[in-house]
Amino acid sequence: MDHFNYHDGVLHAEEVPLPEIAAEVGTPAYIYSSATLRRHFGLFVQALEWTDHLVCFAVKANSNIAVLKLLGDMGAGMDVVSIGEYARARAAGVEGERIVFSGVGKTREEMRLALIGGVRQFNVESEPELVALSEIAASLGRTAPIALRVNPDVDAKTHEKISTGKSENKFGIPIARAREVYARAAALPGIEVIGVDMHIGSQLTDLEPFRQAYGKMADLTRKLRSDGHDIRRLDMGGGLGIPYERSNNAPPLPIEYGQVIRETVGDLGCEIVIEPGRNIAGNAGVLLASVVWLKQGEGRDFLILDAAMNDLIRPAMYSAHHDIVPVVEPPPGASVSPLDVVGPICETGDTFEKAMQLPPLGPGDLVAFRSAGAYGAVMASEYNTRPLVPEIMVDGDRFAVIRPRPSLEEMIARERLPEWL
Ligand SMILES: *Cc1c(COP(=O)(O)O)cnc(C)c1O
């Protein structure tokens, strides 16, 4: 459920008509609903009410500090994968004790800064990283709290580019080697072993892979305890999917996901950390765009928008589908015809969807890409010297620009000529 609905034939974000935002900010623009963010975060908290837990928002899904502050103020922790994301979480008022540091390629400098700033735990993905972290922590006179990210070799049955829990993926430590690496970790002076971590992929629409992976996690936890490790926290990762197509079967709900966690690891008495990103932010955002031209082609017509792959890359990168809807609701029974919805960028990949059934639309009309709040704005670029797409947050009947569109002067002023030119 989200808060983007038609009222009097016009698509609103909560109580704000989208044309009002377009008139003030222009298009393309991302628009986030505070009520949806709050609701989705609350569903995960509710799903883990049966135990001691922390819901850490995966910052990479949407890293705007206004989004982070809204969630942080509700008690969310943050899952970060770079010191840049760490700095954003801190700028949003989240203390280090609520920040989990994940990622397969943390640098020494990132580890050092996070240790100094404070961190709940490092999710360590390799032995070299473990040894380096121990050295850095010891040199600072500290110990680093860690979980090892274990790769359970489970097929998440999602898109290959966002599947992370198979043995051929670059992530984590193979589960067969986990006990050996934990033994090594426990012997290192700068390391304190506190838990186990997994993250098997993103946009999972079936609970079975979670159940398999978490079952393996439970077995491993029992073995690690019998080896003498004090495993007291389990980080289950993120990955629960969202419905990108309204017509499709809905993916499982957070409450059902929480039930799988309870059934698999609930008897171990561990604190549970989860790292949902997409499921909190995805349906909390739309990308608002305008039609530039309607162009007739050979056997097909093109709807050319002012939004492009640089603003929303998911269709080009993952062949992802986003529902695209007119902001002014077509009258009941309005005719539809197939249109290829494209952006203006000079690449054929800049196609959002082929032969999409849409009502009549023309230059200046507004459309909204649904479910664009996660992995949208964060992946945007300025390719083709298109200004970085702005972000707007709505709360009830008010809205605020939370990242302005840069002017062309600002974009160009960031660059420098070498002295010899
Ligand atoms: C990407 C990622 C997440 C979030 O995944 P979602 O599918 O957005 O929930 C959580 N944890 C880690 C380690 C990740 O890499």
Short mmCIF file of C-alpha atoms and ligand atoms in Angstrom, two decimals:
data_model
loop_
_atom_site.label_atom_id
_atom_site.label_comp_id
_atom_site.label_asym_id
_atom_site.label_seq_id
_atom_site.Cartn_x
_atom_site.Cartn_y
_atom_site.Cartn_z
CA MET A 1 0.00 0.00 0.00
CA ASP A 2 1.23 3.49 -0.78
CA HIS A 3 -0.11 7.03 -0.63
CA PHE A 4 -0.15 7.88 -4.33
CA ASN A 5 -3.81 7.92 -5.32
CA TYR A 6 -6.18 9.74 -7.63
CA HIS A 7 -8.43 12.35 -6.04
CA ASP A 8 -10.89 14.13 -8.34
CA GLY A 9 -9.12 12.58 -11.31
CA VAL A 10 -5.64 13.87 -10.40
CA LEU A 11 -2.80 11.78 -8.98
CA HIS A 12 -1.76 13.00 -5.53
CA ALA A 13 1.14 12.28 -3.22
CA GLU A 14 -0.76 12.13 0.07
CA GLU A 15 -2.75 15.39 -0.07
CA VAL A 16 -0.61 17.20 -2.62
CA PRO A 17 -1.64 17.13 -6.31
CA LEU A 18 1.39 16.18 -8.40
CA PRO A 19 0.79 18.98 -10.96
CA GLU A 20 1.33 21.46 -8.13
CA ILE A 21 4.81 20.05 -7.50
CA ALA A 22 5.57 19.96 -11.22
CA ALA A 23 4.59 23.64 -11.53
CA GLU A 24 6.94 24.62 -8.73
CA VAL A 25 9.90 22.29 -9.21
CA GLY A 26 9.65 21.19 -12.83
CA THR A 27 10.17 17.67 -14.16
CA PRO A 28 11.68 15.14 -13.99
CA ALA A 29 11.58 14.87 -10.20
CA TYR A 30 11.38 12.16 -7.56
CA ILE A 31 8.56 12.54 -5.05
CA TYR A 32 8.51 10.64 -1.76
CA SER A 33 5.60 10.04 0.57
CA SER A 34 6.48 10.31 4.26
CA ALA A 35 3.38 8.38 5.28
CA THR A 36 4.41 5.44 3.09
CA LEU A 37 7.96 5.43 4.45
CA ARG A 38 6.62 5.45 8.01
CA ARG A 39 4.08 2.76 7.29
CA HIS A 40 6.56 0.37 5.69
CA PHE A 41 9.18 0.85 8.39
CA GLY A 42 6.48 0.22 10.99
CA LEU A 43 5.51 -3.07 9.30
CA PHE A 44 9.04 -4.44 9.75
CA VAL A 45 9.15 -3.36 13.39
CA GLN A 46 5.82 -5.09 13.91
CA ALA A 47 7.11 -8.23 12.17
CA LEU A 48 9.89 -8.54 14.76
CA GLU A 49 7.95 -7.51 17.83
CA TRP A 50 8.39 -11.02 19.26
CA THR A 51 12.08 -10.43 19.90
CA ASP A 52 14.86 -7.95 20.61
CA HIS A 53 15.56 -6.38 17.21
CA LEU A 54 16.87 -3.47 15.16
CA VAL A 55 15.50 -2.63 11.70
CA CYS A 56 18.43 -1.11 9.79
CA PHE A 57 17.38 0.71 6.63
CA ALA A 58 19.68 -0.16 3.71
CA VAL A 59 20.91 3.33 2.90
CA LYS A 60 21.93 2.42 -0.63
CA ALA A 61 18.25 2.13 -1.62
CA ASN A 62 17.60 5.82 -0.92
CA SER A 63 20.27 7.87 0.79
CA ASN A 64 18.70 11.33 0.94
CA ILE A 65 19.34 12.64 4.45
CA ALA A 66 15.70 13.70 4.81
CA VAL A 67 14.60 10.10 4.22
CA LEU A 68 17.26 8.86 6.64
CA LYS A 69 16.22 11.38 9.29
CA LEU A 70 12.55 10.50 8.98
CA LEU A 71 13.36 6.82 9.53
CA GLY A 72 16.08 7.46 12.11
CA ASP A 73 13.65 9.55 14.16
CA MET A 74 11.36 6.51 14.25
CA GLY A 75 14.18 4.44 15.73
CA ALA A 76 15.60 2.90 12.57
CA GLY A 77 19.20 1.80 12.41
CA MET A 78 21.13 2.11 9.15
CA ASP A 79 22.96 -0.43 7.01
CA VAL A 80 25.75 1.35 5.13
CA VAL A 81 28.17 0.11 2.47
CA SER A 82 30.58 3.05 2.28
CA ILE A 83 31.96 5.76 4.51
CA GLY A 84 29.93 8.19 2.41
CA GLU A 85 26.71 6.45 3.43
CA TYR A 86 28.01 6.36 6.99
CA ALA A 87 28.50 10.15 6.88
CA ARG A 88 24.96 10.60 5.54
CA ALA A 89 23.49 8.49 8.34
CA ARG A 90 25.40 10.54 10.91
CA ALA A 91 24.33 13.78 9.21
CA ALA A 92 20.75 12.55 9.57
CA GLY A 93 21.26 12.24 13.33
CA VAL A 94 21.74 8.47 13.59
CA GLU A 95 24.43 7.61 16.12
CA GLY A 96 27.16 5.08 15.35
CA GLU A 97 25.67 2.53 17.74
CA ARG A 98 22.75 2.13 15.29
CA ILE A 99 24.90 1.79 12.14
CA VAL A 100 25.91 -1.55 10.63
CA PHE A 101 28.80 -1.41 8.14
CA SER A 102 28.42 -3.90 5.27
CA GLY A 103 30.18 -4.24 1.91
CA VAL A 104 32.68 -6.50 0.22
CA GLY A 105 35.38 -3.89 -0.37
CA LYS A 106 35.70 -1.70 2.72
CA THR A 107 39.02 0.13 2.60
CA ARG A 108 41.35 0.54 5.57
CA GLU A 109 40.50 4.23 5.69
CA GLU A 110 36.76 3.46 5.79
CA MET A 111 37.27 0.99 8.64
CA ARG A 112 39.38 3.49 10.57
CA LEU A 113 36.86 6.30 10.22
CA ALA A 114 33.92 4.09 11.20
CA LEU A 115 35.81 2.79 14.25
CA ILE A 116 36.59 6.31 15.38
CA GLY A 117 33.03 7.50 14.71
CA GLY A 118 31.42 4.47 16.35
CA VAL A 119 29.66 1.53 14.76
CA ARG A 120 27.30 -1.21 15.88
CA GLN A 121 29.09 -3.93 13.95
CA PHE A 122 31.13 -4.61 10.85
CA ASN A 123 29.81 -7.30 8.58
CA VAL A 124 33.11 -8.77 7.44
CA GLU A 125 33.25 -10.45 4.05
CA SER A 126 36.78 -11.88 3.77
CA GLU A 127 39.83 -12.93 5.75
CA PRO A 128 42.07 -10.12 4.48
CA GLU A 129 39.41 -7.66 5.59
CA LEU A 130 39.24 -9.36 9.00
CA VAL A 131 42.99 -9.14 9.53
CA ALA A 132 43.13 -5.51 8.42
CA LEU A 133 40.22 -4.57 10.67
CA SER A 134 41.93 -6.21 13.64
CA GLU A 135 45.16 -4.30 12.95
CA ILE A 136 43.38 -0.97 12.61
CA ALA A 137 41.25 -1.50 15.72
CA ALA A 138 44.25 -2.60 17.78
CA SER A 139 46.25 0.43 16.63
CA LEU A 140 43.41 2.62 17.90
CA GLY A 141 43.32 0.69 21.18
CA ARG A 142 39.86 -0.70 20.43
CA THR A 143 38.15 -3.91 19.44
CA ALA A 144 35.86 -4.04 16.42
CA PRO A 145 32.50 -5.84 16.94
CA ILE A 146 31.99 -8.15 13.98
CA ALA A 147 29.71 -10.62 12.29
CA LEU A 148 31.03 -12.64 9.39
CA ARG A 149 28.89 -12.47 6.30
CA VAL A 150 28.35 -16.08 5.42
CA ASN A 151 27.45 -17.12 1.90
CA PRO A 152 24.91 -19.95 2.30
CA ASP A 153 24.97 -21.01 -1.38
CA VAL A 154 21.23 -20.55 -1.82
CA ASP A 155 19.55 -19.48 -5.04
CA ALA A 156 17.52 -16.34 -4.27
CA LYS A 157 15.56 -16.82 -7.55
CA THR A 158 15.83 -13.16 -8.44
CA HIS A 159 17.56 -11.18 -11.21
CA GLU A 160 21.17 -12.38 -11.63
CA LYS A 161 22.59 -8.89 -11.07
CA ILE A 162 21.00 -8.65 -7.61
CA SER A 163 21.46 -12.25 -6.48
CA THR A 164 24.21 -12.44 -3.83
CA GLY A 165 23.91 -15.71 -1.90
CA LYS A 166 25.20 -18.25 -4.42
CA SER A 167 28.71 -19.61 -4.06
CA GLU A 168 29.71 -18.08 -7.41
CA ASN A 169 28.82 -14.55 -6.19
CA LYS A 170 31.58 -12.33 -4.82
CA PHE A 171 29.87 -11.93 -1.44
CA GLY A 172 30.62 -13.41 1.95
CA ILE A 173 32.59 -16.36 3.27
CA PRO A 174 31.59 -19.82 2.00
CA ILE A 175 29.52 -21.48 4.68
CA ALA A 176 31.70 -24.58 4.58
CA ARG A 177 34.67 -22.47 5.74
CA ALA A 178 32.80 -20.39 8.30
CA ARG A 179 33.87 -22.26 11.48
CA GLU A 180 37.51 -22.06 10.50
CA VAL A 181 37.31 -18.33 9.81
CA TYR A 182 35.40 -17.71 13.04
CA ALA A 183 38.19 -19.50 14.92
CA ARG A 184 40.71 -17.24 13.25
CA ALA A 185 38.60 -14.15 14.04
CA ALA A 186 38.34 -15.07 17.71
CA ALA A 187 42.12 -15.25 17.97
CA LEU A 188 42.70 -11.77 16.56
CA PRO A 189 43.44 -9.05 19.13
CA GLY A 190 41.33 -6.28 17.58
CA ILE A 191 38.20 -8.36 16.90
CA GLU A 192 35.18 -9.20 19.03
CA VAL A 193 32.93 -11.83 17.47
CA ILE A 194 29.30 -11.05 18.22
CA GLY A 195 27.17 -12.51 15.46
CA VAL A 196 26.48 -13.98 12.06
CA ASP A 197 25.36 -12.07 8.96
CA MET A 198 23.75 -13.06 5.65
CA HIS A 199 22.24 -11.21 2.70
CA ILE A 200 21.18 -13.43 -0.17
CA GLY A 201 19.87 -10.93 -2.70
CA SER A 202 17.33 -8.29 -3.54
CA GLN A 203 13.75 -8.24 -4.85
CA LEU A 204 12.97 -11.72 -3.55
CA THR A 205 9.34 -12.55 -4.13
CA ASP A 206 9.35 -15.98 -2.52
CA LEU A 207 10.09 -16.81 1.12
CA GLU A 208 11.62 -20.23 0.40
CA PRO A 209 15.18 -19.00 -0.28
CA PHE A 210 15.07 -17.02 2.98
CA ARG A 211 13.86 -20.11 4.84
CA GLN A 212 16.69 -22.22 3.39
CA ALA A 213 19.35 -19.62 4.11
CA TYR A 214 18.13 -18.89 7.63
CA GLY A 215 17.92 -22.60 8.39
CA LYS A 216 21.59 -22.87 7.49
CA MET A 217 22.28 -19.84 9.66
CA ALA A 218 20.61 -21.53 12.64
CA ASP A 219 22.70 -24.69 12.18
CA LEU A 220 25.86 -22.65 11.88
CA THR A 221 25.01 -20.63 15.00
CA ARG A 222 24.63 -23.83 17.04
CA LYS A 223 27.97 -25.11 15.77
CA LEU A 224 29.71 -21.80 16.46
CA ARG A 225 28.34 -21.79 19.98
CA SER A 226 29.62 -25.31 20.54
CA ASP A 227 33.00 -24.04 19.29
CA GLY A 228 32.89 -21.52 22.13
CA HIS A 229 31.78 -18.33 20.32
CA ASP A 230 29.28 -16.07 22.04
CA ILE A 231 26.91 -15.55 19.10
CA ARG A 232 24.29 -13.11 20.32
CA ARG A 233 23.16 -11.21 17.23
CA LEU A 234 21.93 -12.45 13.85
CA ASP A 235 21.82 -10.07 10.89
CA MET A 236 19.39 -11.50 8.34
CA GLY A 237 20.16 -8.97 5.56
CA GLY A 238 17.51 -7.37 3.37
CA GLY A 239 15.96 -8.36 0.10
CA LEU A 240 12.20 -8.70 0.54
CA GLY A 241 10.67 -7.72 -2.79
CA ILE A 242 7.89 -5.32 -3.71
CA PRO A 243 5.13 -5.49 -6.34
CA TYR A 244 6.34 -3.53 -9.37
CA GLU A 245 3.23 -4.48 -11.30
CA ARG A 246 -0.06 -3.72 -9.67
CA SER A 247 -1.73 -6.53 -11.56
CA ASN A 248 0.71 -9.19 -10.36
CA ASN A 249 0.56 -11.44 -7.34
CA ALA A 250 1.84 -9.53 -4.36
CA PRO A 251 5.13 -10.66 -2.82
CA PRO A 252 5.07 -11.85 0.80
CA LEU A 253 4.35 -9.32 3.52
CA PRO A 254 6.88 -8.22 6.18
CA ILE A 255 4.81 -10.03 8.81
CA GLU A 256 5.17 -13.32 6.89
CA TYR A 257 8.88 -12.68 6.46
CA GLY A 258 9.18 -12.06 10.21
CA GLN A 259 7.42 -15.36 10.78
CA VAL A 260 10.06 -17.19 8.69
CA ILE A 261 12.77 -15.58 10.81
CA ARG A 262 10.96 -16.69 13.96
CA GLU A 263 10.51 -20.26 12.70
CA THR A 264 14.14 -20.65 11.62
CA VAL A 265 16.23 -18.79 14.21
CA GLY A 266 13.68 -17.67 16.81
CA ASP A 267 14.67 -20.28 19.39
CA LEU A 268 18.31 -19.16 19.53
CA GLY A 269 17.64 -16.16 21.77
CA CYS A 270 19.64 -13.79 19.55
CA GLU A 271 18.97 -10.16 18.86
CA ILE A 272 17.71 -9.91 15.26
CA VAL A 273 18.92 -7.27 12.80
CA ILE A 274 17.31 -6.90 9.38
CA GLU A 275 18.39 -4.61 6.55
CA PRO A 276 15.39 -3.87 4.31
CA GLY A 277 15.87 -1.15 1.70
CA ARG A 278 13.61 -1.59 -1.30
CA ASN A 279 10.62 -2.71 0.73
CA ILE A 280 10.67 0.46 2.83
CA ALA A 281 11.45 3.03 0.13
CA GLY A 282 10.38 1.47 -3.18
CA ASN A 283 6.67 2.16 -3.15
CA ALA A 284 7.21 5.38 -1.20
CA GLY A 285 8.39 7.19 -4.32
CA VAL A 286 7.36 8.09 -7.84
CA LEU A 287 9.34 9.65 -10.64
CA LEU A 288 7.30 12.45 -12.14
CA ALA A 289 7.99 13.22 -15.81
CA SER A 290 6.50 15.21 -18.67
CA VAL A 291 5.82 14.16 -22.23
CA VAL A 292 8.13 16.03 -24.61
CA TRP A 293 6.91 14.64 -27.92
CA LEU A 294 4.71 11.95 -29.30
CA LYS A 295 6.55 10.61 -32.32
CA GLN A 296 5.21 8.35 -35.03
CA GLY A 297 7.57 5.62 -36.11
CA GLU A 298 7.45 2.73 -38.52
CA GLY A 299 4.80 0.43 -37.10
CA ARG A 300 5.16 1.87 -33.61
CA ASP A 301 4.76 5.18 -31.83
CA PHE A 302 7.15 6.63 -29.27
CA LEU A 303 6.25 8.55 -26.18
CA ILE A 304 9.35 10.67 -25.54
CA LEU A 305 9.64 11.82 -21.93
CA ASP A 306 11.87 14.35 -20.21
CA ALA A 307 12.99 11.58 -17.83
CA ALA A 308 15.72 9.25 -19.05
CA MET A 309 17.91 6.32 -18.11
CA ASN A 310 20.24 8.67 -16.24
CA ASP A 311 17.36 9.51 -13.88
CA LEU A 312 16.02 5.96 -13.49
CA ILE A 313 18.36 3.25 -14.72
CA ARG A 314 16.53 0.16 -13.50
CA PRO A 315 14.78 -0.63 -16.80
CA ALA A 316 18.03 -0.31 -18.78
CA MET A 317 20.16 -2.14 -16.20
CA TYR A 318 17.89 -4.90 -14.92
CA SER A 319 15.16 -4.95 -17.57
CA ALA A 320 12.97 -3.80 -14.71
CA HIS A 321 9.36 -2.83 -15.18
CA HIS A 322 7.77 0.25 -13.62
CA ASP A 323 4.09 1.00 -14.03
CA ILE A 324 3.81 4.35 -15.81
CA VAL A 325 0.51 6.14 -15.23
CA PRO A 326 -0.95 9.42 -16.46
CA VAL A 327 -1.21 12.04 -13.72
CA VAL A 328 -4.61 13.13 -15.01
CA GLU A 329 -6.80 10.07 -14.76
CA PRO A 330 -8.24 9.05 -18.11
CA PRO A 331 -12.04 8.86 -18.17
CA PRO A 332 -13.47 5.38 -17.64
CA GLY A 333 -13.45 3.46 -20.89
CA ALA A 334 -10.83 5.74 -22.50
CA SER A 335 -9.08 4.14 -25.43
CA VAL A 336 -5.54 2.81 -24.96
CA SER A 337 -2.88 2.15 -27.54
CA PRO A 338 0.63 0.67 -27.43
CA LEU A 339 3.45 3.17 -27.07
CA ASP A 340 7.20 2.71 -26.63
CA VAL A 341 8.04 4.90 -23.66
CA VAL A 342 11.53 6.35 -24.08
CA GLY A 343 13.84 9.06 -22.80
CA PRO A 344 15.80 11.59 -24.85
CA ILE A 345 19.27 10.06 -24.34
CA CYS A 346 21.31 9.01 -27.35
CA GLU A 347 21.23 5.29 -26.57
CA THR A 348 18.71 2.71 -27.61
CA GLY A 349 18.94 1.39 -24.05
CA ASP A 350 17.15 4.55 -22.98
CA THR A 351 13.82 2.77 -23.33
CA PHE A 352 11.58 2.39 -20.29
CA GLU A 353 9.06 0.02 -21.79
CA LYS A 354 8.00 -1.22 -25.20
CA ALA A 355 4.40 -1.33 -26.37
CA MET A 356 2.94 -0.09 -23.12
CA GLN A 357 -0.82 0.29 -23.25
CA LEU A 358 -1.46 3.95 -22.49
CA PRO A 359 -4.35 6.39 -22.93
CA PRO A 360 -3.92 9.34 -25.31
CA LEU A 361 -1.07 11.60 -24.15
CA GLY A 362 0.57 14.63 -25.71
CA PRO A 363 3.33 17.17 -25.14
CA GLY A 364 3.26 18.70 -21.66
CA ASP A 365 1.18 15.91 -20.10
CA LEU A 366 2.50 14.51 -16.84
CA VAL A 367 3.16 10.84 -16.13
CA ALA A 368 4.38 9.08 -12.99
CA PHE A 369 6.64 6.04 -12.72
CA ARG A 370 5.40 4.10 -9.73
CA SER A 371 7.58 2.22 -7.25
CA ALA A 372 10.59 4.43 -7.96
CA GLY A 373 11.57 5.34 -4.40
CA ALA A 374 14.33 2.73 -4.11
CA TYR A 375 17.38 2.43 -6.39
CA GLY A 376 16.07 5.42 -8.36
CA ALA A 377 17.55 8.77 -7.35
CA VAL A 378 20.59 7.08 -5.79
CA MET A 379 21.62 5.63 -9.14
CA ALA A 380 21.02 8.83 -11.11
CA SER A 381 23.81 10.50 -13.04
CA GLU A 382 24.29 13.61 -15.16
CA TYR A 383 24.88 11.70 -18.41
CA ASN A 384 24.17 13.88 -21.45
CA THR A 385 24.69 16.87 -19.10
CA ARG A 386 21.21 16.41 -17.74
CA PRO A 387 21.00 18.01 -14.27
CA LEU A 388 20.88 15.55 -11.39
CA VAL A 389 17.20 14.81 -10.87
CA PRO A 390 15.74 16.63 -7.83
CA GLU A 391 13.98 15.00 -4.88
CA ILE A 392 10.88 16.21 -3.07
CA MET A 393 9.38 14.97 0.18
CA VAL A 394 5.64 15.19 0.83
CA ASP A 395 4.10 15.03 4.30
CA GLY A 396 0.32 15.42 4.39
CA ASP A 397 -0.52 18.65 2.58
CA ARG A 398 3.01 20.08 2.54
CA PHE A 399 6.06 19.36 0.46
CA ALA A 400 9.71 20.36 0.47
CA VAL A 401 12.57 20.09 -1.99
CA ILE A 402 15.08 17.79 -0.30
CA ARG A 403 17.60 17.91 -3.15
CA PRO A 404 17.34 20.80 -5.59
CA ARG A 405 18.00 20.47 -9.28
CA PRO A 406 21.44 21.96 -9.97
CA SER A 407 21.62 24.78 -12.50
CA LEU A 408 23.75 24.32 -15.61
CA GLU A 409 26.12 26.98 -14.19
CA GLU A 410 26.55 24.93 -10.99
CA MET A 411 27.20 21.77 -12.96
CA ILE A 412 29.83 23.39 -15.16
CA ALA A 413 31.41 25.31 -12.27
CA ARG A 414 32.39 21.99 -10.63
CA GLU A 415 34.92 21.39 -13.40
CA ARG A 416 38.38 22.91 -13.82
CA LEU A 417 40.59 23.73 -16.77
CA PRO A 418 44.25 22.71 -16.44
CA GLU A 419 46.60 25.66 -16.52
CA TRP A 420 47.95 24.73 -19.97
CA LEU A 421 44.61 25.14 -21.78
C1 LIG B 1 21.41 -4.15 -0.95
C2 LIG B 1 21.56 -4.67 0.42
C3 LIG B 1 20.48 -4.64 1.31
C4 LIG B 1 19.11 -4.14 0.93
O1 LIG B 1 18.49 -4.92 -0.03
P1 LIG B 1 16.95 -4.62 -0.40
O2 LIG B 1 16.66 -5.57 -1.46
O3 LIG B 1 16.89 -3.20 -0.85
O4 LIG B 1 16.15 -4.84 0.82
C5 LIG B 1 20.69 -5.09 2.60
N1 LIG B 1 21.90 -5.56 2.98
C6 LIG B 1 22.96 -5.61 2.16
C7 LIG B 1 24.25 -6.13 2.65
C8 LIG B 1 22.83 -5.17 0.85
O5 LIG B 1 23.87 -5.23 0.02
#
